[in-house]
CSV table of N, CA and C and ligand atoms in Angstrom, one decimal:
chain,number,residue,atom,x,y,z
T,1,MET,N,171.2,48.8,-42.4
T,1,MET,CA,172.0,47.6,-42.8
T,1,MET,C,172.6,46.9,-41.6
T,2,SER,N,172.4,45.7,-41.4
T,2,SER,CA,172.9,45.0,-40.2
T,2,SER,C,174.4,44.8,-40.4
T,3,ALA,N,175.1,44.5,-39.2
T,3,ALA,CA,176.5,44.3,-39.3
T,3,ALA,C,176.8,43.0,-40.1
T,4,GLN,N,176.0,42.0,-40.0
T,4,GLN,CA,176.2,40.8,-40.7
T,4,GLN,C,176.1,41.1,-42.2
T,5,THR,N,175.2,41.9,-42.6
T,5,THR,CA,175.0,42.2,-44.0
T,5,THR,C,176.3,43.0,-44.5
T,6,ILE,N,176.8,43.9,-43.7
T,6,ILE,CA,178.0,44.6,-44.1
T,6,ILE,C,179.2,43.7,-44.3
T,7,GLU,N,179.3,42.7,-43.4
T,7,GLU,CA,180.4,41.7,-43.5
T,7,GLU,C,180.3,41.0,-44.8
T,8,ASN,N,179.1,40.6,-45.1
T,8,ASN,CA,178.9,39.9,-46.4
T,8,ASN,C,179.3,40.7,-47.6
T,9,VAL,N,178.8,42.0,-47.5
T,9,VAL,CA,179.1,42.9,-48.6
T,9,VAL,C,180.6,43.1,-48.8
T,10,ILE,N,181.3,43.2,-47.6
T,10,ILE,CA,182.8,43.4,-47.6
T,10,ILE,C,183.4,42.2,-48.3
T,11,ALA,N,183.0,41.0,-47.9
T,11,ALA,CA,183.6,39.8,-48.4
T,11,ALA,C,183.4,39.8,-49.9
T,12,GLU,N,182.3,40.3,-50.4
T,12,GLU,CA,182.0,40.3,-51.8
T,12,GLU,C,182.9,41.3,-52.6
T,13,SER,N,183.3,42.4,-51.9
T,13,SER,CA,184.0,43.5,-52.5
T,13,SER,C,185.5,43.4,-52.2
T,14,GLN,N,186.3,43.4,-53.3
T,14,GLN,CA,187.7,43.4,-53.1
T,14,GLN,C,188.2,44.8,-53.3
T,15,GLU,N,187.3,45.7,-53.8
T,15,GLU,CA,187.8,47.0,-54.2
T,15,GLU,C,187.4,48.2,-53.3
T,16,ALA,N,186.4,48.0,-52.4
T,16,ALA,CA,185.9,49.1,-51.6
T,16,ALA,C,185.5,48.6,-50.3
T,17,ALA,N,185.5,49.5,-49.3
T,17,ALA,CA,185.1,49.1,-47.9
T,17,ALA,C,184.2,50.3,-47.4
T,18,PRO,N,183.2,49.9,-46.5
T,18,PRO,CA,182.4,51.0,-45.9
T,18,PRO,C,183.3,51.7,-44.8
T,19,ILE,N,183.2,53.1,-44.8
T,19,ILE,CA,184.0,53.8,-43.8
T,19,ILE,C,183.1,54.6,-42.8
T,20,CYS,N,181.9,54.9,-43.2
T,20,CYS,CA,181.0,55.6,-42.2
T,20,CYS,C,179.6,55.6,-42.8
T,21,ARG,N,178.6,55.9,-42.0
T,21,ARG,CA,177.3,56.0,-42.5
T,21,ARG,C,177.2,57.4,-43.2
T,22,SER,N,176.5,57.5,-44.3
T,22,SER,CA,176.4,58.8,-45.0
T,22,SER,C,175.7,59.8,-44.1
T,23,SER,N,174.9,59.4,-43.2
T,23,SER,CA,174.2,60.3,-42.3
T,23,SER,C,175.2,60.9,-41.2
T,24,ASP,N,176.4,60.3,-41.1
T,24,ASP,CA,177.4,60.8,-40.2
T,24,ASP,C,178.0,62.1,-40.7
T,25,LEU,N,177.9,62.4,-42.0
T,25,LEU,CA,178.4,63.5,-42.7
T,25,LEU,C,177.4,64.6,-42.9
T,26,LEU,N,177.5,65.8,-42.3
T,26,LEU,CA,176.6,66.8,-42.4
T,26,LEU,C,176.8,67.6,-43.8
T,27,PRO,N,175.7,68.0,-44.4
T,27,PRO,CA,175.9,68.7,-45.7
T,27,PRO,C,176.7,70.0,-45.5
T,28,GLY,N,177.6,70.2,-46.4
T,28,GLY,CA,178.4,71.4,-46.4
T,28,GLY,C,179.6,71.4,-45.4
T,29,TRP,N,179.9,70.2,-44.9
T,29,TRP,CA,180.9,70.1,-43.8
T,29,TRP,C,181.8,68.9,-44.1
T,30,GLY,N,183.0,68.9,-43.4
T,30,GLY,CA,183.9,67.8,-43.5
T,30,GLY,C,184.2,67.1,-42.2
T,31,GLU,N,184.6,65.9,-42.2
T,31,GLU,CA,185.0,65.2,-41.0
T,31,GLU,C,186.3,64.5,-41.2
T,32,ALA,N,187.2,64.4,-40.2
T,32,ALA,CA,188.4,63.7,-40.3
T,32,ALA,C,188.2,62.2,-39.8
T,33,ALA,N,188.9,61.3,-40.4
T,33,ALA,CA,188.8,59.9,-40.0
T,33,ALA,C,190.2,59.3,-40.1
T,34,TRP,N,190.3,58.2,-39.3
T,34,TRP,CA,191.6,57.5,-39.2
T,34,TRP,C,191.3,56.2,-40.0
T,35,LEU,N,192.0,55.9,-41.0
T,35,LEU,CA,191.8,54.7,-41.8
T,35,LEU,C,193.1,54.1,-42.2
T,36,GLU,N,193.3,52.9,-41.7
T,36,GLU,CA,194.5,52.1,-42.1
T,36,GLU,C,195.8,52.9,-41.9
T,37,GLY,N,195.9,53.6,-40.8
T,37,GLY,CA,197.1,54.4,-40.5
T,37,GLY,C,197.2,55.7,-41.1
T,38,ARG,N,196.1,56.2,-41.8
T,38,ARG,CA,196.2,57.4,-42.5
T,38,ARG,C,195.0,58.3,-42.0
T,39,GLN,N,195.3,59.6,-42.0
T,39,GLN,CA,194.2,60.6,-41.7
T,39,GLN,C,193.6,61.0,-43.0
T,40,ILE,N,192.3,60.8,-43.1
T,40,ILE,CA,191.6,61.2,-44.4
T,40,ILE,C,190.5,62.2,-44.0
T,41,ALA,N,190.1,63.0,-45.0
T,41,ALA,CA,189.0,64.0,-44.8
T,41,ALA,C,187.9,63.6,-45.7
T,42,LEU,N,186.7,63.5,-45.1
T,42,LEU,CA,185.5,63.1,-45.8
T,42,LEU,C,184.6,64.4,-45.9
T,43,PHE,N,183.9,64.5,-47.0
T,43,PHE,CA,183.1,65.7,-47.3
T,43,PHE,C,181.8,65.3,-47.8
T,44,ARG,N,180.8,66.1,-47.5
T,44,ARG,CA,179.4,66.0,-48.1
T,44,ARG,C,179.1,67.4,-48.5
T,45,THR,N,178.9,67.6,-49.8
T,45,THR,CA,178.5,69.0,-50.2
T,45,THR,C,177.1,69.3,-49.9
T,46,GLU,N,176.7,70.6,-50.0
T,46,GLU,CA,175.3,70.9,-49.7
T,46,GLU,C,174.4,70.2,-50.7
T,47,ALA,N,174.9,69.9,-51.9
T,47,ALA,CA,174.1,69.2,-52.9
T,47,ALA,C,174.1,67.7,-52.7
T,48,GLY,N,174.8,67.2,-51.7
T,48,GLY,CA,174.7,65.8,-51.4
T,48,GLY,C,175.8,64.9,-52.1
T,49,ARG,N,176.8,65.5,-52.6
T,49,ARG,CA,177.9,64.7,-53.2
T,49,ARG,C,178.9,64.4,-52.2
T,50,PHE,N,179.5,63.3,-52.2
T,50,PHE,CA,180.5,62.8,-51.2
T,50,PHE,C,181.9,62.8,-51.8
T,51,TYR,N,182.9,63.1,-51.0
T,51,TYR,CA,184.3,63.1,-51.5
T,51,TYR,C,185.2,62.6,-50.3
T,52,ALA,N,186.3,62.1,-50.7
T,52,ALA,CA,187.4,61.7,-49.7
T,52,ALA,C,188.7,62.3,-50.2
T,53,ALA,N,189.5,62.8,-49.3
T,53,ALA,CA,190.8,63.3,-49.6
T,53,ALA,C,191.7,63.1,-48.5
T,54,SER,N,193.0,63.3,-48.7
T,54,SER,CA,193.9,63.3,-47.6
T,54,SER,C,193.6,64.4,-46.6
T,55,HIS,N,193.8,64.2,-45.3
T,55,HIS,CA,193.6,65.3,-44.3
T,55,HIS,C,194.8,66.2,-44.3
T,56,HIS,N,195.8,65.8,-45.0
T,56,HIS,CA,197.1,66.4,-45.0
T,56,HIS,C,197.2,67.4,-46.2
T,57,CYS,N,197.3,68.7,-46.0
T,57,CYS,CA,197.4,69.7,-47.0
T,57,CYS,C,198.8,69.6,-47.7
T,58,PRO,N,198.9,69.4,-49.0
T,58,PRO,CA,200.2,69.3,-49.6
T,58,PRO,C,201.0,70.6,-49.6
T,59,SER,N,200.4,71.7,-49.3
T,59,SER,CA,201.2,73.0,-49.3
T,59,SER,C,202.2,73.0,-48.2
T,60,LEU,N,201.9,72.9,-46.9
T,60,LEU,CA,202.8,72.9,-45.9
T,60,LEU,C,202.7,71.7,-45.0
T,61,GLY,N,201.9,70.8,-45.3
T,61,GLY,CA,201.8,69.6,-44.6
T,61,GLY,C,200.9,69.6,-43.4
T,62,ALA,N,200.1,70.6,-43.1
T,62,ALA,CA,199.2,70.6,-42.0
T,62,ALA,C,198.1,69.6,-42.2
T,63,LYS,N,197.7,69.0,-41.1
T,63,LYS,CA,196.6,68.0,-41.2
T,63,LYS,C,195.3,68.8,-40.8
T,64,VAL,N,194.7,69.5,-41.8
T,64,VAL,CA,193.6,70.4,-41.6
T,64,VAL,C,192.5,70.3,-42.6
T,65,MET,N,192.7,69.5,-43.6
T,65,MET,CA,191.8,69.6,-44.8
T,65,MET,C,190.3,69.3,-44.4
T,66,ALA,N,190.0,68.5,-43.4
T,66,ALA,CA,188.6,68.2,-43.1
T,66,ALA,C,187.9,69.5,-42.5
T,67,ARG,N,188.8,70.5,-42.1
T,67,ARG,CA,188.2,71.7,-41.6
T,67,ARG,C,188.3,72.8,-42.6
T,68,GLY,N,188.5,72.4,-43.9
T,68,GLY,CA,188.5,73.3,-45.0
T,68,GLY,C,187.1,73.9,-45.3
T,69,ILE,N,187.1,74.7,-46.3
T,69,ILE,CA,185.9,75.4,-46.8
T,69,ILE,C,185.4,74.8,-48.1
T,70,LEU,N,184.3,74.2,-48.1
T,70,LEU,CA,183.7,73.6,-49.3
T,70,LEU,C,183.2,74.8,-50.2
T,71,GLY,N,183.4,74.6,-51.5
T,71,GLY,CA,183.0,75.6,-52.5
T,71,GLY,C,182.9,74.9,-53.9
T,72,ASP,N,182.9,75.8,-54.9
T,72,ASP,CA,182.9,75.2,-56.2
T,72,ASP,C,183.5,76.3,-57.2
T,73,ALA,N,183.9,75.8,-58.3
T,73,ALA,CA,184.5,76.7,-59.3
T,73,ALA,C,184.0,76.2,-60.7
T,74,THR,N,184.0,77.1,-61.7
T,74,THR,CA,183.7,76.8,-63.0
T,74,THR,C,185.0,76.7,-63.8
T,75,ILE,N,185.2,75.5,-64.4
T,75,ILE,CA,186.4,75.4,-65.2
T,75,ILE,C,186.1,74.8,-66.6
T,76,GLU,N,186.4,75.6,-67.6
T,76,GLU,CA,186.1,75.3,-68.9
T,76,GLU,C,184.6,74.9,-69.1
T,77,GLY,N,183.8,75.7,-68.4
T,77,GLY,CA,182.3,75.6,-68.5
T,77,GLY,C,181.7,74.5,-67.6
T,78,GLN,N,182.5,73.8,-66.8
T,78,GLN,CA,182.1,72.7,-66.0
T,78,GLN,C,182.2,73.1,-64.5
T,79,ARG,N,181.1,72.9,-63.7
T,79,ARG,CA,181.2,73.2,-62.3
T,79,ARG,C,181.9,72.1,-61.6
T,80,VAL,N,182.9,72.4,-60.8
T,80,VAL,CA,183.5,71.3,-60.0
T,80,VAL,C,183.5,71.7,-58.5
T,81,ASP,N,183.4,70.7,-57.6
T,81,ASP,CA,183.4,71.0,-56.2
T,81,ASP,C,184.9,71.2,-55.8
T,82,THR,N,185.1,72.1,-54.8
T,82,THR,CA,186.4,72.4,-54.3
T,82,THR,C,186.5,72.4,-52.8
T,83,ILE,N,187.7,72.3,-52.3
T,83,ILE,CA,187.9,72.5,-50.9
T,83,ILE,C,189.1,73.5,-50.7
T,84,ALA,N,188.9,74.5,-49.9
T,84,ALA,CA,190.0,75.5,-49.6
T,84,ALA,C,190.6,75.1,-48.3
T,85,CYS,N,191.9,75.0,-48.2
T,85,CYS,CA,192.6,74.8,-47.0
T,85,CYS,C,192.3,75.9,-46.0
T,86,PRO,N,192.0,75.6,-44.7
T,86,PRO,CA,191.7,76.6,-43.8
T,86,PRO,C,192.8,77.5,-43.4
T,87,LEU,N,194.1,77.1,-43.7
T,87,LEU,CA,195.2,77.9,-43.3
T,87,LEU,C,195.6,79.0,-44.2
T,88,HIS,N,196.0,78.6,-45.5
T,88,HIS,CA,196.4,79.6,-46.4
T,88,HIS,C,195.5,79.7,-47.6
T,89,LYS,N,194.4,79.0,-47.6
T,89,LYS,CA,193.3,79.1,-48.6
T,89,LYS,C,193.7,78.7,-50.0
T,90,GLU,N,194.6,77.7,-50.1
T,90,GLU,CA,194.8,77.1,-51.4
T,90,GLU,C,193.6,76.3,-51.7
T,91,VAL,N,193.1,76.3,-52.9
T,91,VAL,CA,191.9,75.7,-53.3
T,91,VAL,C,192.2,74.5,-54.2
T,92,TYR,N,191.6,73.4,-53.8
T,92,TYR,CA,191.8,72.1,-54.6
T,92,TYR,C,190.5,71.6,-55.1
T,93,ARG,N,190.6,71.0,-56.3
T,93,ARG,CA,189.4,70.3,-56.9
T,93,ARG,C,189.2,69.0,-56.1
T,94,LEU,N,188.0,68.7,-55.8
T,94,LEU,CA,187.7,67.5,-55.0
T,94,LEU,C,187.7,66.3,-55.9
T,95,ASP,N,187.5,66.5,-57.2
T,95,ASP,CA,187.5,65.3,-58.1
T,95,ASP,C,188.9,64.9,-58.5
T,96,THR,N,189.8,65.8,-58.7
T,96,THR,CA,191.2,65.4,-59.1
T,96,THR,C,192.2,65.8,-58.1
T,97,GLY,N,192.0,66.7,-57.2
T,97,GLY,CA,193.0,67.1,-56.2
T,97,GLY,C,193.8,68.2,-56.7
T,98,ILE,N,193.7,68.6,-58.0
T,98,ILE,CA,194.6,69.7,-58.5
T,98,ILE,C,194.3,71.0,-57.8
T,99,CYS,N,195.4,71.7,-57.5
T,99,CYS,CA,195.3,73.0,-56.9
T,99,CYS,C,195.0,74.1,-57.9
T,100,LEU,N,194.0,74.9,-57.6
T,100,LEU,CA,193.5,75.9,-58.6
T,100,LEU,C,194.2,77.3,-58.5
T,101,ASN,N,194.8,77.6,-57.4
T,101,ASN,CA,195.2,79.0,-57.2
T,101,ASN,C,196.7,79.1,-56.8
T,102,ALA,N,197.4,78.0,-56.9
T,102,ALA,CA,198.9,78.0,-56.6
T,102,ALA,C,199.6,76.9,-57.3
T,103,ASP,N,200.9,77.0,-57.4
T,103,ASP,CA,201.7,76.0,-58.0
T,103,ASP,C,202.1,75.0,-56.9
T,104,THR,N,201.1,74.2,-56.4
T,104,THR,CA,201.3,73.3,-55.3
T,104,THR,C,201.0,71.9,-55.8
T,105,GLU,N,201.6,70.9,-55.1
T,105,GLU,CA,201.3,69.5,-55.4
T,105,GLU,C,199.8,69.3,-55.2
T,106,ALA,N,199.3,68.3,-56.0
T,106,ALA,CA,197.9,68.0,-55.9
T,106,ALA,C,197.5,67.4,-54.5
T,107,LEU,N,196.4,67.6,-54.1
T,107,LEU,CA,195.8,67.0,-52.9
T,107,LEU,C,195.4,65.5,-53.2
T,108,ALA,N,195.8,64.6,-52.4
T,108,ALA,CA,195.4,63.2,-52.7
T,108,ALA,C,193.9,63.0,-52.5
T,109,VAL,N,193.2,62.5,-53.5
T,109,VAL,CA,191.8,62.3,-53.4
T,109,VAL,C,191.5,60.8,-53.7
T,110,TYR,N,190.4,60.3,-53.1
T,110,TYR,CA,190.1,58.9,-53.2
T,110,TYR,C,188.6,58.7,-53.7
T,111,GLU,N,188.4,57.7,-54.4
T,111,GLU,CA,187.1,57.4,-55.0
T,111,GLU,C,186.1,57.0,-53.8
T,112,VAL,N,185.0,57.6,-53.7
T,112,VAL,CA,184.0,57.2,-52.8
T,112,VAL,C,182.6,57.0,-53.5
T,113,THR,N,181.8,56.2,-53.0
T,113,THR,CA,180.4,56.0,-53.4
T,113,THR,C,179.5,55.9,-52.2
T,114,GLU,N,178.3,56.3,-52.4
T,114,GLU,CA,177.3,56.0,-51.4
T,114,GLU,C,176.4,54.8,-51.8
T,115,ARG,N,176.3,53.9,-50.9
T,115,ARG,CA,175.5,52.7,-51.2
T,115,ARG,C,174.8,52.2,-49.9
T,116,ASP,N,173.5,52.0,-49.9
T,116,ASP,CA,172.8,51.4,-48.7
T,116,ASP,C,173.0,52.3,-47.5
T,117,GLY,N,173.2,53.6,-47.6
T,117,GLY,CA,173.3,54.5,-46.5
T,117,GLY,C,174.7,54.5,-45.9
T,118,TRP,N,175.7,53.9,-46.6
T,118,TRP,CA,177.1,53.9,-46.2
T,118,TRP,C,177.9,54.6,-47.3
T,119,ILE,N,179.1,55.2,-46.8
T,119,ILE,CA,180.1,55.7,-47.7
T,119,ILE,C,181.1,54.6,-47.9
T,120,TRP,N,181.4,54.3,-49.1
T,120,TRP,CA,182.4,53.3,-49.5
T,120,TRP,C,183.6,53.9,-50.1
T,121,MET,N,184.8,53.5,-49.7
T,121,MET,CA,186.0,54.1,-50.3
T,121,MET,C,186.8,53.0,-50.9
T,122,GLU,N,187.5,53.3,-52.0
T,122,GLU,CA,188.4,52.3,-52.6
T,122,GLU,C,189.4,51.9,-51.6
T,123,GLN,N,189.8,50.6,-51.7
T,123,GLN,CA,190.8,50.1,-50.8
T,123,GLN,C,192.2,50.3,-51.4
T,124,GLY,N,193.1,50.4,-50.5
T,124,GLY,CA,194.5,50.5,-50.9
T,124,GLY,C,194.9,51.8,-51.6
T,125,ALA,N,194.0,52.8,-51.5
T,125,ALA,CA,194.2,54.1,-52.2
T,125,ALA,C,195.2,54.9,-51.4
F,201,LIG,S1,198.8,74.6,-45.1
F,201,LIG,FE1,197.2,74.3,-46.6
F,201,LIG,S2,197.4,76.1,-47.9
F,201,LIG,FE2,199.0,76.3,-46.4
């Protein structure tokens, strides 16, 4: 996609903006990004699903979530993707941010979609 095309798409969209190429994210890994004054963590699962969350772990406030451990859990018969904080291993759902193994505030998560080889994230989240 050319830069001009991206600008046109941005102008058309009031709800989402491209934040990186999907190929910038390796399967099974996370990357930290700086977006509008915030640190966010971007993830691509081995199965090719994309997620965005705060890079800031709600447990003790460490900015480490992009270096977390991707995994999954089965909850009420449904498989959900998870991220475990690399410090104290609290596990958060990547779809809702809810912590699964501690009474901790939820991790902030953001809606992302893949389109035309780019990862788009909701604006103002
Ligand atoms: S800082 Fe994340 S679980 Fe402790």
